[in-house]
Amino acid sequence: MVWLELKQMVDVLGIAEQVLVGIFCMAVMEVTLGTAADRKTRIWKWGYVILFTALIYQLIAFGSGMLVLHFLAQREGSWQDDLLLSLVFNGIYLFCNTLRRLLPMAMSYAGGIWLYRQCRSAKAFAALLAGLGATLIYRYLYALLKIPFQRGDAKNPAFDPPQTWLALLLLGICLGICFWLYRNYLCGRLKKLVDTPDGRMDGFVKVPFLSTIVFAVQLSVLFTFYMSPDSTNMENRFIFIVVTGCLFFAYILMYWSIFRGIALSTQAMKNRAELGVAAHIQASMLPCVFHAFPERPEFDIYASMTPAKEVGGDFYDFFLVDGDHLAVVIADVSGKGVPAALFMVIAKTLIKDNTQEGTAPAQVFTKVNQQLCETNDAGMFVTAWMGVLEISSGHMVFVNAGHNPPLIRQGSGKWEYLKQRSGFVLAGMDGIRYQSSELQLNPGDALYLYTDGVTEAANSEEMLYGESRLRDSLNAAAYDTSEQLLASIKCDVDAFVGKAPQFDDITMLVLKLAEGRNPDDGIDCGRNR
């Protein structure tokens, strides 16, 4: 008698269902992450995982059945009258049901970690998602499939369970349809999400993990209190279908939001990577080797640029037109980001190309303005200042296109703003003709160029750094080299701004003539850059 009772507790249908759900999980994981060893090896390993899971499932079912027999034998059917014993029994039954519900997810998680060599967090996400999805589909579809086997009326409900082969056939067909839909409509999107630029999905793993546990506990509560597809009570079956259906659609909405968040994060990472490349390209286009002319002790030049975003619209440049002429340029393109950076590249290239032909600064700006206006559909413009220094004499010819006035320090005197004639911005209006000005620099003199990101830097109280503070900071700075001077100004700007965000690019350039040099000594004019 006892042997017959134990034999009846061998849940053949439960084991078969577990294997079917395991195969569904395996198929989902294969099409999602199947990039490791050969397929034959992976299938054999999957078989071990599924059989091991089915064995654990049967042990749990068998153990819970033994507990039922033990309680029934001890209390001879009257255990329901003992509240404490009833609570203990229901607690044990709830625990066993929870473990049984968690097995498909545990199987897919273990199988995914074991078989695939991708990032652990990506495998965990896909594995847990596959297990939870399989269990959701299986439980809800199986509940609906059993409805036709309900007979009787509302007062006298009855239930004829389907034959094992028919139940497994229907379940297999439904899971097969679900797998086909997944493979053809969802797998591609999930692969794109798993294959993120850095391969990490740690922030999303906890969502399927926690939802897996919540779902298993919810199902266990329903089964413990006889609300299941096998119930002969129509009301209990209706509650089960409604609750699992609500969970099903709630998880669909939850994962839709997760996928959208992952997609946005992936796009953001891609954009950051592209901007990083653009920033590197932009930085490589600006002179960044100092001392830039180690063979030319007649002058010292240093520059720096701190973009407000990954890429900016400010630029500086300095180059030898010939052996006796040095050109220095600083400019600020309207706007920020990639459009400003692209326009900056065009403007910088045009200015340098025209200057190296030996054209005077005023004619260079006139020609560049004409060229920029011809293709300026975006309506952008550039403020720019350029000077060409005759190194042997210290004579400089410069032109200003709406840019901030530079500061000059003569010898050991004070820094003062340079009086200049300012023209209209580049690319602002067609047909503008620019006029140049002249400046005499002597040994020991220095010229400081900057963009409005310095003077218009604002603190948290929306106060601007301003031209007066810049001049005072230059005069108060203690430095031996041009690099130290720019570092001192940048520190003062940062201290003024505090925690307020940087809204504009900060670009600075210092040109200093060497002291103790006689302008009439002459130089070697054989080197060009």
Coordinates of N, CA and C in Angstrom, one line a residue, residues 301-467:
I301 N 56.1 80.3 -26.7 CA 54.6 80.3 -27.0 C 54.0 79.1 -26.3
Y302 N 52.8 79.3 -25.7 CA 52.1 78.2 -25.1 C 50.6 78.5 -25.2
A303 N 49.8 77.4 -25.3 CA 48.4 77.6 -25.5 C 47.7 76.4 -24.8
S304 N 46.4 76.6 -24.5 CA 45.6 75.6 -23.9 C 44.1 75.8 -24.3
M305 N 43.4 74.7 -24.3 CA 41.9 74.7 -24.6 C 41.2 73.7 -23.7
T306 N 40.2 74.2 -23.0 CA 39.3 73.3 -22.2 C 37.9 73.4 -22.7
P307 N 37.4 72.4 -23.5 CA 36.1 72.5 -24.1 C 35.0 72.3 -23.0
A308 N 33.9 73.0 -23.2 CA 32.7 72.8 -22.3 C 32.1 71.5 -22.5
K309 N 32.1 70.9 -23.7 CA 31.6 69.6 -24.0 C 32.8 68.7 -24.5
E310 N 32.5 67.5 -25.0 CA 33.6 66.7 -25.5 C 34.3 67.3 -26.6
V311 N 33.6 68.0 -27.5 CA 34.3 68.8 -28.5 C 33.8 70.2 -28.5
G312 N 34.6 71.1 -28.9 CA 34.2 72.5 -28.8 C 34.4 73.3 -30.1
G313 N 34.1 74.6 -30.1 CA 34.2 75.4 -31.2 C 35.4 76.4 -31.2
D314 N 36.1 76.4 -30.0 CA 37.3 77.3 -29.9 C 38.4 76.6 -30.6
F315 N 39.4 77.4 -31.1 CA 40.6 76.8 -31.6 C 41.7 77.9 -31.5
Y316 N 42.9 77.4 -31.5 CA 44.1 78.3 -31.6 C 45.0 77.6 -32.6
D317 N 46.0 78.4 -33.1 CA 47.0 77.9 -34.0 C 48.2 78.8 -34.0
F318 N 49.3 78.2 -34.2 CA 50.5 79.0 -34.5 C 51.4 78.2 -35.4
F319 N 52.1 78.9 -36.3 CA 52.9 78.2 -37.3 C 53.8 79.3 -37.9
L320 N 54.9 78.8 -38.4 CA 55.9 79.6 -39.2 C 55.4 79.8 -40.6
V321 N 55.2 81.0 -41.0 CA 54.9 81.3 -42.4 C 56.2 81.1 -43.3
D322 N 57.2 81.6 -42.8 CA 58.6 81.3 -43.3 C 59.6 81.4 -42.2
G323 N 60.8 81.5 -42.5 CA 61.8 81.5 -41.4 C 61.8 82.7 -40.5
D324 N 61.1 83.8 -40.9 CA 61.2 85.0 -40.1 C 59.8 85.5 -39.8
H325 N 58.8 84.7 -40.0 CA 57.4 85.2 -39.7 C 56.6 84.1 -39.0
L326 N 56.1 84.4 -37.9 CA 55.3 83.5 -37.0 C 53.8 84.0 -37.0
A327 N 52.9 83.2 -37.3 CA 51.5 83.5 -37.3 C 50.9 82.9 -36.0
V328 N 50.1 83.7 -35.3 CA 49.3 83.2 -34.2 C 47.8 83.5 -34.4
V329 N 47.0 82.5 -34.1 CA 45.5 82.7 -34.4 C 44.8 82.1 -33.1
I330 N 43.7 82.8 -32.8 CA 42.8 82.3 -31.8 C 41.4 82.7 -32.3
A331 N 40.4 81.8 -32.1 CA 39.1 82.0 -32.7 C 38.1 81.3 -31.8
D332 N 36.8 81.7 -32.0 CA 35.7 81.1 -31.3 C 34.5 81.0 -32.2
V333 N 34.1 79.7 -32.5 CA 32.9 79.5 -33.4 C 31.7 79.6 -32.6
S334 N 30.6 80.1 -33.1 CA 29.3 80.2 -32.4 C 28.8 78.8 -32.2
G335 N 28.2 78.6 -31.1 CA 27.6 77.3 -30.7 C 28.6 76.4 -30.1
K336 N 28.2 75.1 -29.8 CA 29.0 74.2 -29.1 C 28.8 72.8 -29.8
G337 N 29.6 71.8 -29.3 CA 29.4 70.5 -29.8 C 29.9 70.2 -31.2
V338 N 29.4 69.1 -31.8 CA 29.9 68.6 -33.0 C 29.8 69.6 -34.2
P339 N 28.6 70.3 -34.4 CA 28.5 71.3 -35.4 C 29.6 72.4 -35.3
A340 N 29.8 72.9 -34.1 CA 30.8 74.0 -33.9 C 32.2 73.4 -34.2
A341 N 32.5 72.2 -33.8 CA 33.8 71.6 -34.1 C 34.0 71.4 -35.6
L342 N 33.0 71.0 -36.3 CA 33.2 70.8 -37.8 C 33.4 72.2 -38.4
F343 N 32.7 73.2 -38.0 CA 32.9 74.5 -38.6 C 34.3 75.1 -38.2
M344 N 34.7 74.7 -37.0 CA 36.0 75.1 -36.5 C 37.1 74.5 -37.4
V345 N 37.0 73.2 -37.8 CA 38.0 72.6 -38.6 C 38.1 73.3 -40.0
I346 N 36.9 73.7 -40.6 CA 36.9 74.4 -41.8 C 37.6 75.7 -41.7
A347 N 37.2 76.5 -40.7 CA 37.7 77.9 -40.5 C 39.2 77.8 -40.3
K348 N 39.7 76.9 -39.4 CA 41.1 76.8 -39.1 C 41.9 76.4 -40.4
T349 N 41.4 75.5 -41.1 CA 42.1 75.1 -42.4 C 42.2 76.2 -43.4
L350 N 41.1 77.0 -43.6 CA 41.1 78.1 -44.5 C 42.1 79.2 -44.1
I351 N 42.1 79.5 -42.8 CA 43.0 80.6 -42.3 C 44.4 80.2 -42.5
K352 N 44.8 79.0 -42.1 CA 46.2 78.5 -42.2 C 46.6 78.4 -43.7
D353 N 45.8 77.8 -44.5 CA 46.2 77.7 -46.0 C 46.4 79.0 -46.6
N354 N 45.5 80.0 -46.4 CA 45.6 81.3 -47.0 C 46.8 82.1 -46.4
T355 N 47.1 81.9 -45.1 CA 48.2 82.6 -44.5 C 49.5 82.1 -45.0
Q356 N 49.7 80.8 -45.2 CA 50.9 80.2 -45.6 C 51.3 80.6 -47.1
E357 N 50.4 81.2 -47.8 CA 50.7 81.6 -49.1 C 51.4 83.0 -49.1
G358 N 51.5 83.5 -47.9 CA 52.2 84.8 -47.8 C 51.2 86.0 -47.9
T359 N 49.9 85.8 -47.8 CA 49.0 86.8 -47.9 C 48.9 87.6 -46.6
A360 N 48.7 88.9 -46.7 CA 48.6 89.8 -45.5 C 47.4 89.4 -44.7
P361 N 47.5 89.6 -43.3 CA 46.4 89.1 -42.5 C 45.0 89.7 -42.9
A362 N 44.9 91.0 -43.2 CA 43.6 91.6 -43.6 C 43.0 90.9 -44.8
Q363 N 43.9 90.6 -45.8 CA 43.4 89.9 -47.0 C 43.0 88.5 -46.7
V364 N 43.8 87.9 -45.8 CA 43.4 86.5 -45.4 C 42.0 86.4 -44.8
F365 N 41.7 87.3 -43.9 CA 40.3 87.3 -43.3 C 39.3 87.7 -44.3
T366 N 39.6 88.6 -45.2 CA 38.6 88.9 -46.3 C 38.3 87.7 -47.2
K367 N 39.3 87.0 -47.5 CA 39.1 85.8 -48.4 C 38.4 84.7 -47.6
V368 N 38.9 84.4 -46.4 CA 38.2 83.4 -45.6 C 36.8 83.7 -45.3
N369 N 36.5 84.9 -45.0 CA 35.1 85.3 -44.8 C 34.2 85.0 -46.1
Q370 N 34.8 85.3 -47.3 CA 34.0 85.0 -48.5 C 33.8 83.5 -48.7
Q371 N 34.8 82.7 -48.4 CA 34.7 81.3 -48.6 C 33.8 80.7 -47.6
L372 N 33.8 81.2 -46.3 CA 32.8 80.6 -45.3 C 31.4 81.0 -45.6
C373 N 31.2 82.2 -46.1 CA 29.8 82.6 -46.4 C 29.2 81.8 -47.5
E374 N 30.0 81.3 -48.4 CA 29.5 80.6 -49.6 C 28.8 79.3 -49.2
T375 N 29.2 78.6 -48.1 CA 28.6 77.3 -47.7 C 28.1 77.3 -46.3
N376 N 27.7 78.5 -45.8 CA 27.3 78.6 -44.4 C 25.7 78.5 -44.3
D377 N 25.2 77.4 -44.6 CA 23.7 77.2 -44.6 C 23.2 77.2 -43.1
A378 N 24.1 76.8 -42.2 CA 23.7 76.7 -40.8 C 23.7 78.0 -40.1
G379 N 24.2 79.1 -40.7 CA 24.2 80.4 -40.1 C 25.2 80.6 -39.0
M380 N 26.3 79.8 -39.0 CA 27.3 79.9 -37.9 C 28.2 81.0 -38.3
F381 N 29.0 81.5 -37.3 CA 30.0 82.6 -37.5 C 31.2 82.3 -36.6
V382 N 32.3 83.0 -36.9 CA 33.5 82.9 -36.1 C 34.0 84.2 -35.7
T383 N 34.4 84.4 -34.4 CA 35.2 85.5 -34.0 C 36.6 85.1 -34.0
A384 N 37.5 85.9 -34.6 CA 38.9 85.5 -34.7 C 39.9 86.6 -34.6
W385 N 41.1 86.3 -34.1 CA 42.2 87.3 -34.0 C 43.4 86.6 -34.5
M386 N 44.1 87.3 -35.5 CA 45.3 86.7 -36.0 C 46.4 87.8 -36.1
G387 N 47.6 87.4 -35.7 CA 48.7 88.3 -35.9 C 49.9 87.6 -36.5
V388 N 50.6 88.3 -37.4 CA 51.8 87.7 -38.0 C 53.0 88.5 -37.5
L389 N 53.9 87.9 -36.8 CA 55.0 88.5 -36.2 C 56.3 88.3 -37.1
E390 N 56.9 89.5 -37.3 CA 58.3 89.4 -37.9 C 59.3 89.2 -36.8
I391 N 59.8 88.0 -36.7 CA 60.6 87.6 -35.6 C 61.8 88.5 -35.4
S392 N 62.5 88.8 -36.5 CA 63.7 89.5 -36.5 C 63.6 90.9 -35.9
S393 N 62.4 91.6 -36.2 CA 62.2 93.0 -35.7 C 61.2 93.1 -34.6
G394 N 60.4 92.1 -34.4 CA 59.3 92.2 -33.4 C 58.1 93.0 -33.9
H395 N 58.1 93.3 -35.2 CA 56.9 94.0 -35.8 C 55.8 93.0 -36.1
M396 N 54.6 93.3 -35.6 CA 53.5 92.4 -35.8 C 52.4 93.2 -36.5
V397 N 51.8 92.5 -37.5 CA 50.6 93.0 -38.2 C 49.4 92.1 -37.8
F398 N 48.4 92.6 -37.3 CA 47.3 91.8 -36.8 C 45.9 92.3 -37.3
V399 N 44.9 91.4 -37.3 CA 43.6 91.7 -37.7 C 42.6 91.1 -36.8
N400 N 41.5 91.8 -36.5 CA 40.5 91.3 -35.5 C 39.2 91.2 -36.2
A401 N 38.5 90.0 -36.1 CA 37.2 89.8 -36.7 C 36.2 89.6 -35.5
G402 N 35.9 90.7 -34.8 CA 34.9 90.6 -33.7 C 35.3 89.9 -32.5
H403 N 36.6 89.7 -32.3 CA 37.1 88.9 -31.2 C 37.5 89.8 -30.0
N404 N 37.6 89.1 -28.8 CA 38.0 89.8 -27.6 C 39.3 90.5 -27.7
P405 N 39.5 91.7 -27.1 CA 40.8 92.4 -27.3 C 41.8 91.6 -26.4
P406 N 43.0 91.4 -27.0 CA 44.1 90.8 -26.3 C 44.7 91.7 -25.2
L407 N 45.6 91.2 -24.4 CA 46.3 92.0 -23.4 C 47.8 91.9 -23.7
I408 N 48.5 93.0 -23.5 CA 49.9 93.1 -23.8 C 50.6 93.6 -22.6
R409 N 51.8 93.0 -22.3 CA 52.7 93.5 -21.3 C 54.0 93.9 -21.9
Q410 N 54.4 95.1 -21.7 CA 55.6 95.6 -22.2 C 56.7 95.5 -21.2
G411 N 57.7 94.7 -21.4 CA 58.8 94.6 -20.4 C 58.3 94.0 -19.1
S412 N 58.6 94.7 -18.1 CA 58.2 94.3 -16.7 C 57.0 95.1 -16.2
G413 N 56.3 95.8 -17.2 CA 55.2 96.6 -16.8 C 54.0 95.8 -16.5
K414 N 52.8 96.5 -16.5 CA 51.5 95.9 -16.2 C 50.9 95.4 -17.5
W415 N 50.0 94.4 -17.3 CA 49.2 93.9 -18.4 C 48.1 95.0 -18.7
E416 N 47.9 95.3 -20.0 CA 46.9 96.2 -20.4 C 46.2 95.7 -21.7
Y417 N 45.0 96.1 -21.8 CA 44.3 95.7 -23.1 C 44.8 96.5 -24.3
L418 N 45.0 95.7 -25.4 CA 45.5 96.3 -26.6 C 44.4 97.1 -27.3
K419 N 44.7 98.3 -27.6 CA 43.7 99.1 -28.4 C 43.8 98.6 -29.9
Q420 N 42.6 98.4 -30.5 CA 42.6 97.8 -31.8 C 41.4 98.2 -32.5
R421 N 41.5 98.0 -33.8 CA 40.3 98.2 -34.7 C 39.7 96.8 -34.9
S422 N 38.4 96.7 -34.5 CA 37.7 95.4 -34.6 C 36.8 95.4 -35.8
G423 N 36.9 94.3 -36.6 CA 36.0 94.1 -37.8 C 34.8 93.2 -37.4
F424 N 34.0 92.9 -38.5 CA 32.9 92.1 -38.3 C 33.3 90.6 -38.2
V425 N 32.5 89.8 -37.6 CA 32.8 88.4 -37.5 C 32.9 87.7 -38.8
L426 N 33.7 86.6 -38.9 CA 33.8 85.8 -40.1 C 32.6 85.0 -40.3
A427 N 32.2 84.9 -41.6 CA 31.0 84.1 -42.0 C 29.7 84.8 -41.6
G428 N 29.8 86.0 -41.1 CA 28.6 86.7 -40.7 C 27.9 87.5 -41.8
M429 N 28.6 88.0 -42.8 CA 28.1 88.8 -43.9 C 29.1 88.7 -45.1
D430 N 28.5 88.5 -46.2 CA 29.3 88.5 -47.4 C 29.8 89.8 -47.8
G431 N 31.0 89.9 -48.4 CA 31.5 91.1 -48.9 C 32.3 92.0 -47.9
I432 N 32.5 91.6 -46.8 CA 33.2 92.4 -45.8 C 34.7 92.5 -46.1
R433 N 35.3 93.6 -46.0 CA 36.7 93.8 -46.2 C 37.3 94.2 -44.9
Y434 N 38.4 93.5 -44.5 CA 39.0 93.7 -43.2 C 40.2 94.6 -43.3
Q435 N 40.5 95.3 -42.2 CA 41.7 96.2 -42.2 C 42.6 95.7 -41.0
S436 N 43.9 95.8 -41.2 CA 44.9 95.3 -40.3 C 45.4 96.5 -39.4
S437 N 46.0 96.2 -38.3 CA 46.7 97.1 -37.5 C 48.1 96.6 -37.2
E438 N 49.0 97.5 -36.6 CA 50.3 97.1 -36.4 C 50.7 97.3 -34.9
L439 N 51.7 96.5 -34.6 CA 52.1 96.5 -33.2 C 53.6 96.2 -33.1
Q440 N 54.4 96.9 -32.2 CA 55.8 96.6 -32.1 C 56.0 95.9 -30.7
L441 N 56.6 94.7 -30.8 CA 56.9 93.9 -29.6 C 58.4 94.0 -29.5
N442 N 58.9 94.2 -28.3 CA 60.3 94.3 -27.9 C 60.7 93.1 -27.1
P443 N 62.0 92.8 -27.0 CA 62.4 91.7 -26.1 C 61.8 91.8 -24.7
G444 N 61.2 90.7 -24.2 CA 60.6 90.7 -22.9 C 59.1 91.0 -22.9
D445 N 58.6 91.5 -24.0 CA 57.1 91.8 -24.2 C 56.4 90.5 -24.3
A446 N 55.1 90.5 -23.9 CA 54.3 89.3 -24.0 C 52.9 89.7 -24.4
L447 N 52.2 88.8 -25.1 CA 50.9 89.0 -25.7 C 50.0 87.9 -25.2
Y448 N 48.8 88.2 -24.6 CA 47.9 87.2 -24.1 C 46.6 87.2 -24.9
L449 N 46.3 86.1 -25.5 CA 45.1 86.0 -26.3 C 44.1 85.0 -25.6
Y450 N 42.8 85.2 -25.7 CA 41.8 84.4 -25.0 C 40.5 84.4 -25.8
T451 N 39.6 83.5 -25.4 CA 38.2 83.6 -25.9 C 37.3 84.0 -24.8
D452 N 36.0 84.3 -25.2 CA 35.1 84.8 -24.2 C 34.7 83.8 -23.2
G453 N 35.1 82.5 -23.3 CA 34.9 81.5 -22.2 C 35.6 81.9 -21.0
V454 N 36.6 82.8 -21.0 CA 37.3 83.2 -19.9 C 36.6 84.3 -19.2
T455 N 36.3 85.4 -19.9 CA 35.7 86.6 -19.3 C 34.2 86.4 -19.0
E456 N 33.6 85.4 -19.7 CA 32.1 85.2 -19.5 C 31.9 84.0 -18.6
A457 N 32.9 83.4 -18.0 CA 32.7 82.3 -17.0 C 31.9 82.9 -15.8
A458 N 30.8 82.1 -15.5 CA 29.9 82.6 -14.5 C 29.9 81.7 -13.3
N459 N 29.8 82.2 -12.1 CA 29.7 81.4 -10.9 C 28.2 81.1 -10.6
S460 N 28.0 80.5 -9.4 CA 26.7 80.1 -9.1 C 25.7 81.2 -8.9
E461 N 26.2 82.4 -8.6 CA 25.4 83.6 -8.5 C 25.2 84.4 -9.8
E462 N 25.6 83.7 -10.9 CA 25.5 84.3 -12.2 C 26.3 85.6 -12.4
M463 N 27.4 85.7 -11.7 CA 28.3 86.8 -11.9 C 29.4 86.4 -12.8
L464 N 29.8 87.3 -13.8 CA 30.8 87.0 -14.8 C 32.2 87.3 -14.3
Y465 N 33.1 86.5 -14.8 CA 34.5 86.7 -14.4 C 35.0 88.1 -14.8
G466 N 34.7 88.5 -16.1 CA 34.9 89.9 -16.5 C 36.3 90.2 -16.9
E467 N 36.4 91.3 -17.7 CA 37.7 91.7 -18.2 C 38.6 92.4 -17.1

